[in-house]
PDB file of C-alpha atoms in Angstrom:
ATOM      1  CA  ARG A   1       0.207   0.208  -0.239  1.00 40.00           C
ATOM      2  CA  ASP A   2       1.396   3.568  -0.989  1.00 44.00           C
ATOM      3  CA  LYS A   3       2.013   5.613   2.340  1.00 46.00           C
ATOM      4  CA  LYS A   4       1.688   9.703   1.856  1.00 53.00           C
ATOM      5  CA  HIS A   5       4.473  11.224   2.869  1.00 55.00           C
ATOM      6  CA  LEU A   6       4.291  14.201   4.715  1.00 58.00           C
ATOM      7  CA  TYR A   7       5.889  16.349   2.197  1.00 58.00           C
ATOM      8  CA  GLN A   8       3.351  15.295  -0.510  1.00 57.00           C
ATOM      9  CA  MET A   9       0.528  16.057   1.996  1.00 60.00           C
ATOM     10  CA  MET A  10       1.674  19.988   2.718  1.00 73.00           C
ATOM     11  CA  GLU A  11       1.335  22.852   0.194  1.00 82.00           C
ATOM     12  CA  GLN A  12       3.816  25.425   0.704  1.00 85.00           C
ATOM     13  CA  ILE A  13       3.619  28.494   1.893  1.00 89.00           C
ATOM     14  CA  ASP A  14       4.765  31.824   0.015  1.00 90.00           C
ATOM     15  CA  ILE A  15       5.809  33.766   2.693  1.00 91.00           C
ATOM     16  CA  ARG A  16       6.337  36.582   0.694  1.00 91.00           C
ATOM     17  CA  SER A  17       1.934  36.883   0.226  1.00 90.00           C
ATOM     18  CA  ASP A  18       0.294  33.949   1.218  1.00 91.00           C
ATOM     19  CA  GLU A  19      -2.326  35.499   4.160  1.00 93.00           C
ATOM     20  CA  ARG A  20      -1.486  32.237   6.185  1.00 93.00           C
ATOM     21  CA  PHE A  21       2.217  33.807   7.268  1.00 95.00           C
ATOM     22  CA  THR A  22       1.090  35.701  10.532  1.00 96.00           C
ATOM     23  CA  TYR A  23       2.726  38.442  12.375  1.00 96.00           C
ATOM     24  CA  GLY A  24       2.897  36.158  14.820  1.00 96.00           C
ATOM     25  CA  MET A  25       4.834  33.501  12.449  1.00 96.00           C
ATOM     26  CA  ARG A  26       7.080  36.276  11.635  1.00 96.00           C
ATOM     27  CA  VAL A  27       8.185  37.464  15.295  1.00 94.00           C
ATOM     28  CA  GLU A  28       8.768  33.630  16.113  1.00 95.00           C
ATOM     29  CA  LEU A  29      11.423  32.309  12.704  1.00 96.00           C
ATOM     30  CA  GLY A  30      13.090  36.074  13.767  1.00 93.00           C
ATOM     31  CA  LYS A  31      13.339  34.525  17.366  1.00 94.00           C
ATOM     32  CA  ILE A  32      14.552  31.131  15.679  1.00 96.00           C
ATOM     33  CA  LEU A  33      16.304  32.243  13.431  1.00 95.00           C
ATOM     34  CA  SER A  34      18.468  34.965  15.317  1.00 93.00           C
ATOM     35  CA  ASP A  35      19.703  32.588  18.101  1.00 95.00           C
ATOM     36  CA  GLU A  36      22.678  31.886  18.267  1.00 96.00           C
ATOM     37  CA  GLN A  37      22.482  28.775  20.620  1.00 97.00           C
ATOM     38  CA  ARG A  38      20.807  27.185  18.373  1.00 96.00           C
ATOM     39  CA  THR A  39      21.835  24.372  16.571  1.00 94.00           C
ATOM     40  CA  ASP A  40      21.121  24.931  12.556  1.00 92.00           C
ATOM     41  CA  PHE A  41      19.241  21.598  12.523  1.00 91.00           C
ATOM     42  CA  GLU A  42      17.164  22.973  15.154  1.00 94.00           C
ATOM     43  CA  LYS A  43      16.385  26.355  13.519  1.00 95.00           C
ATOM     44  CA  TYR A  44      15.346  23.333  10.434  1.00 94.00           C
ATOM     45  CA  GLU A  45      12.907  21.589  13.039  1.00 93.00           C
ATOM     46  CA  GLN A  46      11.489  25.017  14.254  1.00 95.00           C
ATOM     47  CA  SER A  47      10.733  26.643  11.344  1.00 96.00           C
ATOM     48  CA  MET A  48       8.760  23.976   9.973  1.00 94.00           C
ATOM     49  CA  LEU A  49       6.979  23.288  13.191  1.00 94.00           C
ATOM     50  CA  CYS A  50       6.370  27.214  13.191  1.00 95.00           C
ATOM     51  CA  VAL A  51       5.233  28.193   9.732  1.00 94.00           C
ATOM     52  CA  TYR A  52       3.458  24.224   8.895  1.00 91.00           C
ATOM     53  CA  GLY A  53       2.673  23.215  12.301  1.00 89.00           C
ATOM     54  CA  VAL A  54       4.603  20.236  12.010  1.00 87.00           C
ATOM     55  CA  LYS A  55       8.082  18.806  12.807  1.00 87.00           C
ATOM     56  CA  PRO A  56       9.296  16.542   9.577  1.00 86.00           C
ATOM     57  CA  LYS A  57      10.656  13.013  10.301  1.00 84.00           C
ATOM     58  CA  PRO A  58      13.828  12.085   9.768  1.00 84.00           C
ATOM     59  CA  ARG A  59      12.921  10.207   6.825  1.00 86.00           C
ATOM     60  CA  GLU A  60      11.453  13.542   5.438  1.00 86.00           C
ATOM     61  CA  TYR A  61      14.342  16.079   5.970  1.00 86.00           C
ATOM     62  CA  VAL A  62      15.681  15.831   2.565  1.00 88.00           C
ATOM     63  CA  LYS A  63      12.555  16.313   1.076  1.00 87.00           C
ATOM     64  CA  MET A  64      10.672  19.084   2.952  1.00 89.00           C
ATOM     65  CA  PHE A  65      14.502  20.498   2.960  1.00 90.00           C
ATOM     66  CA  PRO A  66      12.907  23.111  -0.094  1.00 91.00           C
ATOM     67  CA  TYR A  67      10.209  24.360   1.916  1.00 92.00           C
ATOM     68  CA  PHE A  68      12.509  25.653   4.322  1.00 93.00           C
ATOM     69  CA  GLU A  69      14.588  27.236   1.818  1.00 94.00           C
ATOM     70  CA  GLY A  70      10.609  28.809   1.023  1.00 94.00           C
ATOM     71  CA  ILE A  71      10.518  30.030   4.716  1.00 95.00           C
ATOM     72  CA  ILE A  72      14.782  31.346   4.725  1.00 95.00           C
ATOM     73  CA  GLU A  73      13.656  33.171   1.030  1.00 95.00           C
ATOM     74  CA  GLY A  74      10.558  34.329   1.951  1.00 95.00           C
ATOM     75  CA  LEU A  75      12.138  36.381   5.280  1.00 95.00           C
ATOM     76  CA  ARG A  76      15.148  37.486   3.307  1.00 95.00           C
ATOM     77  CA  TYR A  77      12.619  39.134   1.435  1.00 96.00           C
ATOM     78  CA  TRP A  78      10.420  40.807   4.363  1.00 95.00           C
ATOM     79  CA  VAL A  79      13.790  41.813   6.076  1.00 94.00           C
ATOM     80  CA  ASP A  80      15.201  43.045   3.194  1.00 95.00           C
ATOM     81  CA  ALA A  81      11.480  45.131   2.857  1.00 95.00           C
ATOM     82  CA  GLU A  82      11.419  45.979   6.193  1.00 93.00           C
ATOM     83  CA  THR A  83      15.269  47.647   6.383  1.00 91.00           C
ATOM     84  CA  ASN A  84      14.416  49.527   3.231  1.00 93.00           C
ATOM     85  CA  MET A  85      11.233  51.123   4.194  1.00 92.00           C
ATOM     86  CA  LEU A  86      10.808  50.740   8.074  1.00 89.00           C
ATOM     87  CA  HIS A  87      13.398  50.762   9.466  1.00 82.00           C
ATOM     88  CA  SER A  88      14.287  55.494  10.589  1.00 76.00           C
ATOM     89  CA  THR A  89      17.056  57.141  12.277  1.00 76.00           C
ATOM     90  CA  PRO A  90      16.410  57.810  15.289  1.00 73.00           C
ATOM     91  CA  SER A  91      17.131  61.916  15.780  1.00 72.00           C
ATOM     92  CA  ALA A  92      19.276  63.575  18.023  1.00 76.00           C
ATOM     93  CA  ASP A  93      15.997  64.995  20.694  1.00 75.00           C
ATOM     94  CA  GLU A  94      14.701  60.202  20.044  1.00 73.00           C
ATOM     95  CA  ILE A  95      17.942  59.403  21.505  1.00 78.00           C
ATOM     96  CA  ALA A  96      18.073  62.553  24.273  1.00 79.00           C
ATOM     97  CA  ALA A  97      15.091  60.769  25.858  1.00 75.00           C
ATOM     98  CA  GLY A  98      16.612  56.798  25.561  1.00 74.00           C
ATOM     99  CA  VAL A  99      15.145  54.750  22.272  1.00 69.00           C
ATOM    100  CA  GLU A 100      17.151  52.622  22.936  1.00 72.00           C
ATOM    101  CA  GLN A 101      15.731  51.481  26.170  1.00 70.00           C
ATOM    102  CA  TYR A 102      12.616  51.619  23.829  1.00 65.00           C
ATOM    103  CA  SER A 103      13.955  49.614  21.307  1.00 60.00           C
ATOM    104  CA  SER A 104      14.702  46.694  23.832  1.00 58.00           C
ATOM    105  CA  VAL A 105      10.772  45.984  23.781  1.00 70.00           C
ATOM    106  CA  GLY A 106      10.184  47.616  20.257  1.00 72.00           C
ATOM    107  CA  GLU A 107       8.187  44.052  19.249  1.00 83.00           C
ATOM    108  CA  LEU A 108       6.377  43.815  22.062  1.00 87.00           C
ATOM    109  CA  ALA A 109       5.702  47.646  22.034  1.00 86.00           C
ATOM    110  CA  THR A 110       4.479  47.341  18.712  1.00 88.00           C
ATOM    111  CA  ILE A 111       2.200  44.592  19.365  1.00 92.00           C
ATOM    112  CA  VAL A 112       0.545  46.316  22.306  1.00 92.00           C
ATOM    113  CA  GLN A 113       0.332  49.537  20.390  1.00 90.00           C
ATOM    114  CA  LEU A 114      -1.212  48.165  17.439  1.00 93.00           C
ATOM    115  CA  ALA A 115      -3.472  46.426  19.956  1.00 95.00           C
ATOM    116  CA  LYS A 116      -4.888  49.334  21.115  1.00 94.00           C
ATOM    117  CA  ASP A 117      -5.444  51.178  17.846  1.00 92.00           C
ATOM    118  CA  PHE A 118      -6.869  48.188  16.550  1.00 92.00           C
ATOM    119  CA  HIS A 119      -9.322  47.432  20.356  1.00 95.00           C
ATOM    120  CA  VAL A 120      -8.077  44.012  19.877  1.00 96.00           C
ATOM    121  CA  PHE A 121      -5.883  41.842  22.667  1.00 95.00           C
ATOM    122  CA  PRO A 122      -2.142  40.991  21.148  1.00 94.00           C
ATOM    123  CA  ASN A 123      -3.297  37.487  20.093  1.00 95.00           C
ATOM    124  CA  ASP A 124      -5.269  38.877  17.828  1.00 96.00           C
ATOM    125  CA  ILE A 125      -2.695  41.243  16.592  1.00 96.00           C
ATOM    126  CA  LEU A 126      -0.452  37.959  16.354  1.00 96.00           C
ATOM    127  CA  LYS A 127      -2.694  36.265  13.852  1.00 96.00           C
ATOM    128  CA  ARG A 128      -3.136  39.264  11.948  1.00 96.00           C
ATOM    129  CA  PRO A 129      -0.803  38.265   7.637  1.00 96.00           C
ATOM    130  CA  TYR A 130       2.386  39.657   8.068  1.00 96.00           C
ATOM    131  CA  SER A 131       1.439  41.551   4.821  1.00 95.00           C
ATOM    132  CA  GLU A 132      -1.657  43.521   6.232  1.00 95.00           C
ATOM    133  CA  ILE A 133       0.871  44.670   9.658  1.00 95.00           C
ATOM    134  CA  PHE A 134       3.500  45.600   7.424  1.00 95.00           C
ATOM    135  CA  SER A 135       2.015  48.162   5.301  1.00 94.00           C
ATOM    136  CA  ILE A 136      -0.079  49.724   8.889  1.00 94.00           C
ATOM    137  CA  LEU A 137       3.634  50.331   9.981  1.00 93.00           C
ATOM    138  CA  LEU A 138       4.756  51.225   6.710  1.00 94.00           C
ATOM    139  CA  VAL A 139       1.656  53.748   6.955  1.00 94.00           C
ATOM    140  CA  GLU A 140       2.582  54.751  10.552  1.00 91.00           C
ATOM    141  CA  ARG A 141       6.480  55.291   9.568  1.00 90.00           C
ATOM    142  CA  GLU A 142       4.904  57.556   6.896  1.00 91.00           C
ATOM    143  CA  LYS A 143       3.318  59.394   9.135  1.00 91.00           C
ATOM    144  CA  SER A 144       5.536  59.844  11.627  1.00 85.00           C
ATOM    145  CA  ASP A 145       8.213  61.004   9.102  1.00 86.00           C
ATOM    146  CA  PHE A 146       5.718  63.775   7.999  1.00 89.00           C
ATOM    147  CA  GLU A 147       4.726  64.531  11.506  1.00 89.00           C
ATOM    148  CA  ARG A 148       8.418  65.382  12.571  1.00 86.00           C
ATOM    149  CA  ARG A 149       9.105  67.151   9.037  1.00 88.00           C
ATOM    150  CA  LEU A 150       5.713  69.398  10.012  1.00 89.00           C
ATOM    151  CA  ASN A 151       6.769  70.346  13.607  1.00 87.00           C
ATOM    152  CA  ASP A 152      10.057  71.094  12.709  1.00 85.00           C
ATOM    153  CA  VAL A 153       8.546  73.531   9.558  1.00 88.00           C
ATOM    154  CA  ILE A 154       6.139  74.800  12.155  1.00 87.00           C
ATOM    155  CA  ARG A 155       9.209  75.458  14.422  1.00 85.00           C
ATOM    156  CA  LYS A 156      11.312  77.661  12.261  1.00 84.00           C
ATOM    157  CA  LYS A 157       8.333  79.662  11.436  1.00 82.00           C
ATOM    158  CA  THR A 158       7.709  80.487  14.612  1.00 80.00           C
ATOM    159  CA  LYS A 159      11.518  81.208  15.382  1.00 75.00           C
ATOM    160  CA  TRP A 160      11.414  83.252  12.100  1.00 70.00           C
ATOM    161  CA  SER A 161       8.386  85.265  13.164  1.00 63.00           C
ATOM    162  CA  ARG A 162       9.208  86.267  16.686  1.00 60.00           C
TER     163      ARG A 162
END
């Protein structure tokens, strides 16, 4: 009798665009793959568990490796997008106010703020598609940059009118 293997039953998730890839998965994968204490083998298993909800059997490791490569490729896409589109250099005032200390809880602070903005529990934010959360964060960053520029213009006008 022909036994179906796990990799034959699974549908590969395109992390770049699939709505099944959630913000919670993005956060967890970041922790898994950046943890220097974990072996590559552990990173492989835990990444598969995070995204697909399964731990491959040893005889399926090689056949399922393309799924892991897809995880890495998709995560690389998002890290590049985050670096290029969400990164902002803190102002001197933000540095003086201690933005570095705030950044140490940045992930949690982002989750809590989004939950407050949308009147939901933080766990609900973690379940949202990452592409949706990324879009929200991008709009918020653009809004913040605009408000900073506007405040600078107003401050300069106020100085000139005195």
